Tab-separated table of C-alpha atoms in Angstrom:
chain	number	residue	atom	x	y	z
A	1	MET	CA	95.955	60.213	111.133
A	2	ASP	CA	96.410	57.090	113.245
A	3	LYS	CA	99.928	55.890	113.800
A	4	HIS	CA	100.762	52.451	112.513
A	5	VAL	CA	101.232	50.046	115.437
A	6	PHE	CA	103.892	47.383	115.020
A	7	THR	CA	103.515	43.950	116.523
A	8	ASP	CA	106.499	42.450	118.356
A	9	LYS	CA	107.083	40.166	115.370
A	10	GLN	CA	107.100	43.126	112.941
A	11	LYS	CA	109.511	45.017	115.210
A	12	LYS	CA	111.936	42.109	115.125
A	13	LEU	CA	111.619	41.721	111.336
A	14	ILE	CA	112.319	45.416	110.739
A	15	ALA	CA	115.278	45.433	113.121
A	16	TRP	CA	116.784	42.298	111.547
A	17	ALA	CA	116.210	43.649	108.031
A	18	ALA	CA	117.990	46.879	108.902
A	19	ILE	CA	120.901	44.985	110.451
A	20	ALA	CA	121.087	42.615	107.449
A	21	ILE	CA	121.256	45.552	105.027
A	22	PHE	CA	123.945	47.171	107.151
A	23	LEU	CA	125.997	43.976	107.212
A	24	LEU	CA	125.727	43.568	103.437
A	25	LEU	CA	126.889	47.132	102.887
A	26	SER	CA	129.628	46.592	105.474
A	27	ALA	CA	130.836	43.595	103.487
A	28	ALA	CA	130.867	45.690	100.312
A	29	VAL	CA	132.798	48.485	101.983
A	30	GLY	CA	135.159	45.951	103.510
A	31	TRP	CA	135.860	44.515	100.049
A	32	PHE	CA	136.279	47.800	98.229
A	33	ILE	CA	137.895	49.840	101.028
A	34	GLY	CA	138.880	47.548	103.892
A	35	ARG	CA	140.954	45.138	101.769
A	36	PRO	CA	143.184	47.863	100.293
A	37	LEU	CA	143.289	49.579	103.707
A	38	VAL	CA	145.022	46.527	105.195
A	39	ARG	CA	147.363	46.222	102.234
A	40	PHE	CA	148.231	49.909	102.118
A	41	ALA	CA	148.201	50.582	105.877
A	42	SER	CA	151.900	51.367	105.781
A	43	ARG	CA	151.629	53.171	102.420
A	44	PRO	CA	148.878	55.781	102.824
A	45	GLU	CA	149.716	57.576	99.583
A	46	GLU	CA	149.133	54.394	97.589
A	47	PHE	CA	145.895	53.843	99.444
A	48	ARG	CA	144.689	57.301	98.505
A	49	LEU	CA	145.556	56.604	94.881
A	50	TRP	CA	143.429	53.459	95.091
A	51	VAL	CA	140.507	55.443	96.518
A	52	ASP	CA	140.839	58.036	93.763
A	53	GLY	CA	140.901	55.258	91.175
A	54	HIS	CA	137.530	53.927	92.345
A	55	GLY	CA	135.996	57.375	92.295
A	56	LEU	CA	132.282	57.524	92.953
A	57	LEU	CA	132.006	53.838	93.843
A	58	GLY	CA	134.199	54.130	96.934
A	59	MET	CA	132.602	57.417	97.974
A	60	ALA	CA	129.046	56.120	97.477
A	61	ALA	CA	129.793	52.985	99.506
A	62	TYR	CA	131.154	55.082	102.358
A	63	VAL	CA	128.200	57.497	102.349
A	64	GLY	CA	125.832	54.519	102.364
A	65	MET	CA	127.692	53.013	105.296
A	66	VAL	CA	127.323	56.191	107.369
A	67	PHE	CA	123.679	56.499	106.324
A	68	LEU	CA	122.852	53.023	107.588
A	69	GLN	CA	124.852	53.529	110.777
A	70	VAL	CA	122.515	56.395	111.661
A	71	VAL	CA	119.398	54.429	110.703
A	72	VAL	CA	120.388	51.231	112.537
A	73	ALA	CA	121.399	53.482	115.479
A	74	VAL	CA	122.902	50.815	117.747
A	75	ILE	CA	126.118	50.675	115.686
A	76	PRO	CA	128.827	53.172	116.779
A	77	GLY	CA	129.678	55.879	114.277
A	78	GLU	CA	133.103	57.001	115.518
A	79	PRO	CA	135.096	54.245	113.691
A	80	LEU	CA	133.374	55.178	110.422
A	81	GLU	CA	134.241	58.841	110.857
A	82	ILE	CA	137.892	58.027	111.536
A	83	SER	CA	138.094	55.674	108.544
A	84	GLY	CA	136.595	58.404	106.354
A	85	GLY	CA	139.411	60.764	107.280
A	86	TYR	CA	141.997	58.051	106.668
A	87	ALA	CA	140.592	57.013	103.300
A	88	PHE	CA	139.561	60.356	101.834
A	89	GLY	CA	141.482	62.973	103.800
A	90	ALA	CA	140.101	65.430	106.327
A	91	LEU	CA	138.123	67.667	103.941
A	92	ARG	CA	136.602	65.102	101.598
A	93	GLY	CA	136.124	62.617	104.433
A	94	SER	CA	134.248	65.242	106.462
A	95	VAL	CA	131.982	66.136	103.528
A	96	LEU	CA	131.159	62.498	102.749
A	97	CYS	CA	130.640	61.593	106.401
A	98	LEU	CA	128.434	64.629	106.969
A	99	LEU	CA	126.437	63.822	103.825
A	100	GLY	CA	125.762	60.270	104.990
A	101	GLY	CA	124.911	61.461	108.499
A	102	VAL	CA	122.486	64.139	107.301
A	103	LEU	CA	120.759	61.790	104.849
A	104	GLY	CA	120.404	59.201	107.611
A	105	SER	CA	119.062	61.811	110.037
A	106	VAL	CA	116.510	63.021	107.486
A	107	ALA	CA	115.382	59.457	106.755
A	108	VAL	CA	114.996	58.670	110.458
A	109	PHE	CA	113.072	61.888	111.095
A	110	ALA	CA	110.679	61.138	108.215
A	111	LEU	CA	110.167	57.511	109.254
A	112	VAL	CA	109.433	58.423	112.870
A	113	ARG	CA	106.988	61.108	111.758
A	114	ARG	CA	105.230	58.427	109.711
A	115	PHE	CA	105.270	55.476	112.129
A	116	GLY	CA	105.624	57.141	115.525
A	117	ARG	CA	106.943	55.850	118.815
A	118	GLU	CA	106.507	52.196	117.863
A	119	LEU	CA	109.349	52.538	115.367
A	120	VAL	CA	111.629	54.280	117.867
A	121	GLU	CA	111.151	51.500	120.403
A	122	ILE	CA	112.543	48.984	117.918
A	123	PHE	CA	116.008	50.410	118.538
A	124	PHE	CA	115.780	52.107	121.933
A	125	PRO	CA	114.284	50.957	125.256
A	126	ARG	CA	111.405	52.983	126.668
A	127	GLU	CA	113.533	54.093	129.643
A	128	LYS	CA	115.924	56.033	127.405
A	129	LEU	CA	113.031	57.758	125.667
A	130	GLU	CA	111.465	58.730	128.979
A	131	LYS	CA	114.683	60.522	129.963
A	132	LEU	CA	114.249	62.809	126.945
A	133	LYS	CA	110.549	63.393	127.444
A	134	PHE	CA	111.234	66.918	128.687
A	135	LEU	CA	112.332	67.877	125.153
A	136	GLN	CA	108.725	67.582	123.980
A	137	SER	CA	107.340	70.197	126.351
A	138	SER	CA	110.197	72.363	127.623
A	139	PRO	CA	109.933	76.074	126.646
A	140	LYS	CA	113.688	75.905	126.042
A	141	ARG	CA	113.327	72.796	123.867
A	142	ASP	CA	115.095	74.162	120.774
A	143	ALA	CA	118.048	75.511	122.758
A	144	LEU	CA	118.374	72.224	124.659
A	145	PHE	CA	118.290	70.266	121.404
A	146	TRP	CA	121.089	72.424	120.038
A	147	LEU	CA	123.160	72.010	123.183
A	148	ILE	CA	122.738	68.244	123.425
A	149	PHE	CA	123.112	67.539	119.722
A	150	THR	CA	126.102	69.791	119.068
A	151	VAL	CA	128.327	68.726	121.968
A	152	PRO	CA	130.486	65.684	121.088
A	153	GLY	CA	129.823	62.579	123.158
A	154	THR	CA	126.032	62.835	123.336
A	155	PRO	CA	123.793	60.074	121.860
A	156	LYS	CA	123.015	61.716	118.530
A	157	ASP	CA	121.364	58.653	117.014
A	158	LEU	CA	118.903	58.507	119.909
A	159	LEU	CA	118.218	62.216	119.454
A	160	CYS	CA	117.589	61.663	115.723
A	161	TYR	CA	114.833	59.202	116.536
A	162	PHE	CA	113.435	61.246	119.394
A	163	ALA	CA	113.318	64.433	117.287
A	164	GLY	CA	110.704	62.848	115.065
A	165	LEU	CA	108.396	62.496	118.078
A	166	THR	CA	108.440	66.258	118.702
A	167	ASP	CA	106.907	69.118	116.717
A	168	LEU	CA	110.363	70.328	115.666
A	169	SER	CA	110.049	71.845	112.178
A	170	TRP	CA	111.804	70.344	109.154
A	171	GLY	CA	113.835	73.530	108.677
A	172	LYS	CA	115.189	73.509	112.222
A	173	TRP	CA	115.908	69.795	112.055
A	174	LEU	CA	117.868	70.077	108.791
A	175	LEU	CA	119.975	72.871	110.245
A	176	LEU	CA	120.462	71.024	113.522
A	177	CYS	CA	121.476	67.661	112.047
A	178	THR	CA	123.894	69.386	109.663
A	179	VAL	CA	125.635	71.943	111.878
A	180	GLY	CA	125.239	69.838	115.011
A	181	ARG	CA	127.246	66.942	113.584
A	182	LEU	CA	130.179	69.093	112.461
A	183	PRO	CA	132.264	69.097	115.703
A	184	SER	CA	132.249	65.312	116.023
A	185	VAL	CA	132.787	64.670	112.308
A	186	LEU	CA	135.625	67.166	111.962
A	187	THR	CA	137.627	65.945	114.950
A	188	SER	CA	137.318	62.298	113.899
A	189	THR	CA	138.156	62.808	110.230
A	190	ILE	CA	141.063	65.108	111.042
A	191	GLY	CA	142.435	62.448	113.372
A	192	GLY	CA	141.910	59.755	110.736
A	193	SER	CA	143.621	61.892	108.121
A	194	ALA	CA	146.595	62.373	110.452
A	195	LEU	CA	146.868	58.597	110.786
A	196	GLY	CA	146.835	58.342	107.005
A	197	VAL	CA	149.868	60.585	106.643
A	198	LYS	CA	151.630	58.925	109.609
A	199	ASP	CA	151.430	62.031	111.770
A	200	TYR	CA	150.809	59.880	114.821
A	201	GLN	CA	151.662	62.558	117.376
A	202	PHE	CA	149.040	64.934	115.980
A	203	ALA	CA	146.517	62.078	115.656
A	204	ILE	CA	146.966	61.138	119.315
A	205	LEU	CA	146.553	64.789	120.311
A	206	VAL	CA	143.334	65.108	118.281
A	207	PHE	CA	141.877	61.888	119.666
A	208	ALA	CA	142.855	62.811	123.233
A	209	VAL	CA	141.161	66.217	122.956
A	210	THR	CA	138.127	64.599	121.317
A	211	LEU	CA	137.888	62.017	124.093
A	212	ALA	CA	138.093	64.713	126.753
A	213	VAL	CA	135.454	66.890	125.054
A	214	SER	CA	133.206	63.864	124.507
A	215	GLY	CA	133.512	62.976	128.182
A	216	VAL	CA	132.468	66.491	129.153
A	217	GLY	CA	129.630	66.342	126.616
A	218	LEU	CA	128.344	63.110	128.084
A	219	LEU	CA	128.438	64.600	131.597
A	220	ILE	CA	126.489	67.646	130.372
A	221	TYR	CA	123.896	65.387	128.742
A	222	ARG	CA	123.417	63.329	131.898
A	223	ALA	CA	123.255	66.450	134.064
A	224	VAL	CA	120.549	67.987	131.859
A	225	CYS	CA	118.533	64.754	131.934
A	226	ARG	CA	118.856	64.431	135.731
A	227	ARG	CA	117.859	68.057	136.266
A	228	HIS	CA	114.670	67.669	134.278
A	229	ASP	CA	113.944	64.321	135.932
A	230	ARG	CA	114.019	66.055	139.319
A	231	LYS	CA	111.752	68.842	138.069
A	232	GLN	CA	109.272	66.312	136.744
A	233	GLN	CA	109.253	64.400	140.034
A	234	GLU	CA	108.665	67.632	141.971
A	235	HIS	CA	105.585	68.408	139.869
A	236	GLU	CA	104.107	64.936	140.309
């Protein structure tokens, strides 16, 4: 089946539509969650009571926010993960954040399988995709995907889009985008939850460890990319 080819105009329309939807949902979350967050910043217990009072509405808005963050890709996800821990606590925040992230990852994977590279290039420049080209042909592809996706600090949204360009099976992808997101989600929501209960010392410790691990993860990602770049150049 031929892949649908987007014109430059269609690329821009899709990108702007995705951003517009994200902004609308952001406004909704800001009204239902952000407004009380400012008011109850110094009274976290009251804020949690407010969240509980809005039940599924607040949770659905948050899940939708995380979902669109993955789909839009260029928007950072760390602040959303932290706010989830603050608003819902470490356990519930982690579950909701993971749910939104997995749903977004599944949607991206399906869309890329349908529309191909043209869709990916709406959000990511060709140079970034070329750096990951080795993941399409490497005999250690699955292991490398696990390594890069699981370590905090790596560009998971880029990997979500790139995964759809490979022959990675649906089963492996579902497992990868679920388990692989856990380290990042857990550290962020635990830190956010600590902020919510005013345990600032523990929150700083969590964020400091997360920052250090993310830094190492980013170095690992760049080292893997550089190594395979050199191998490719040697074979050319």
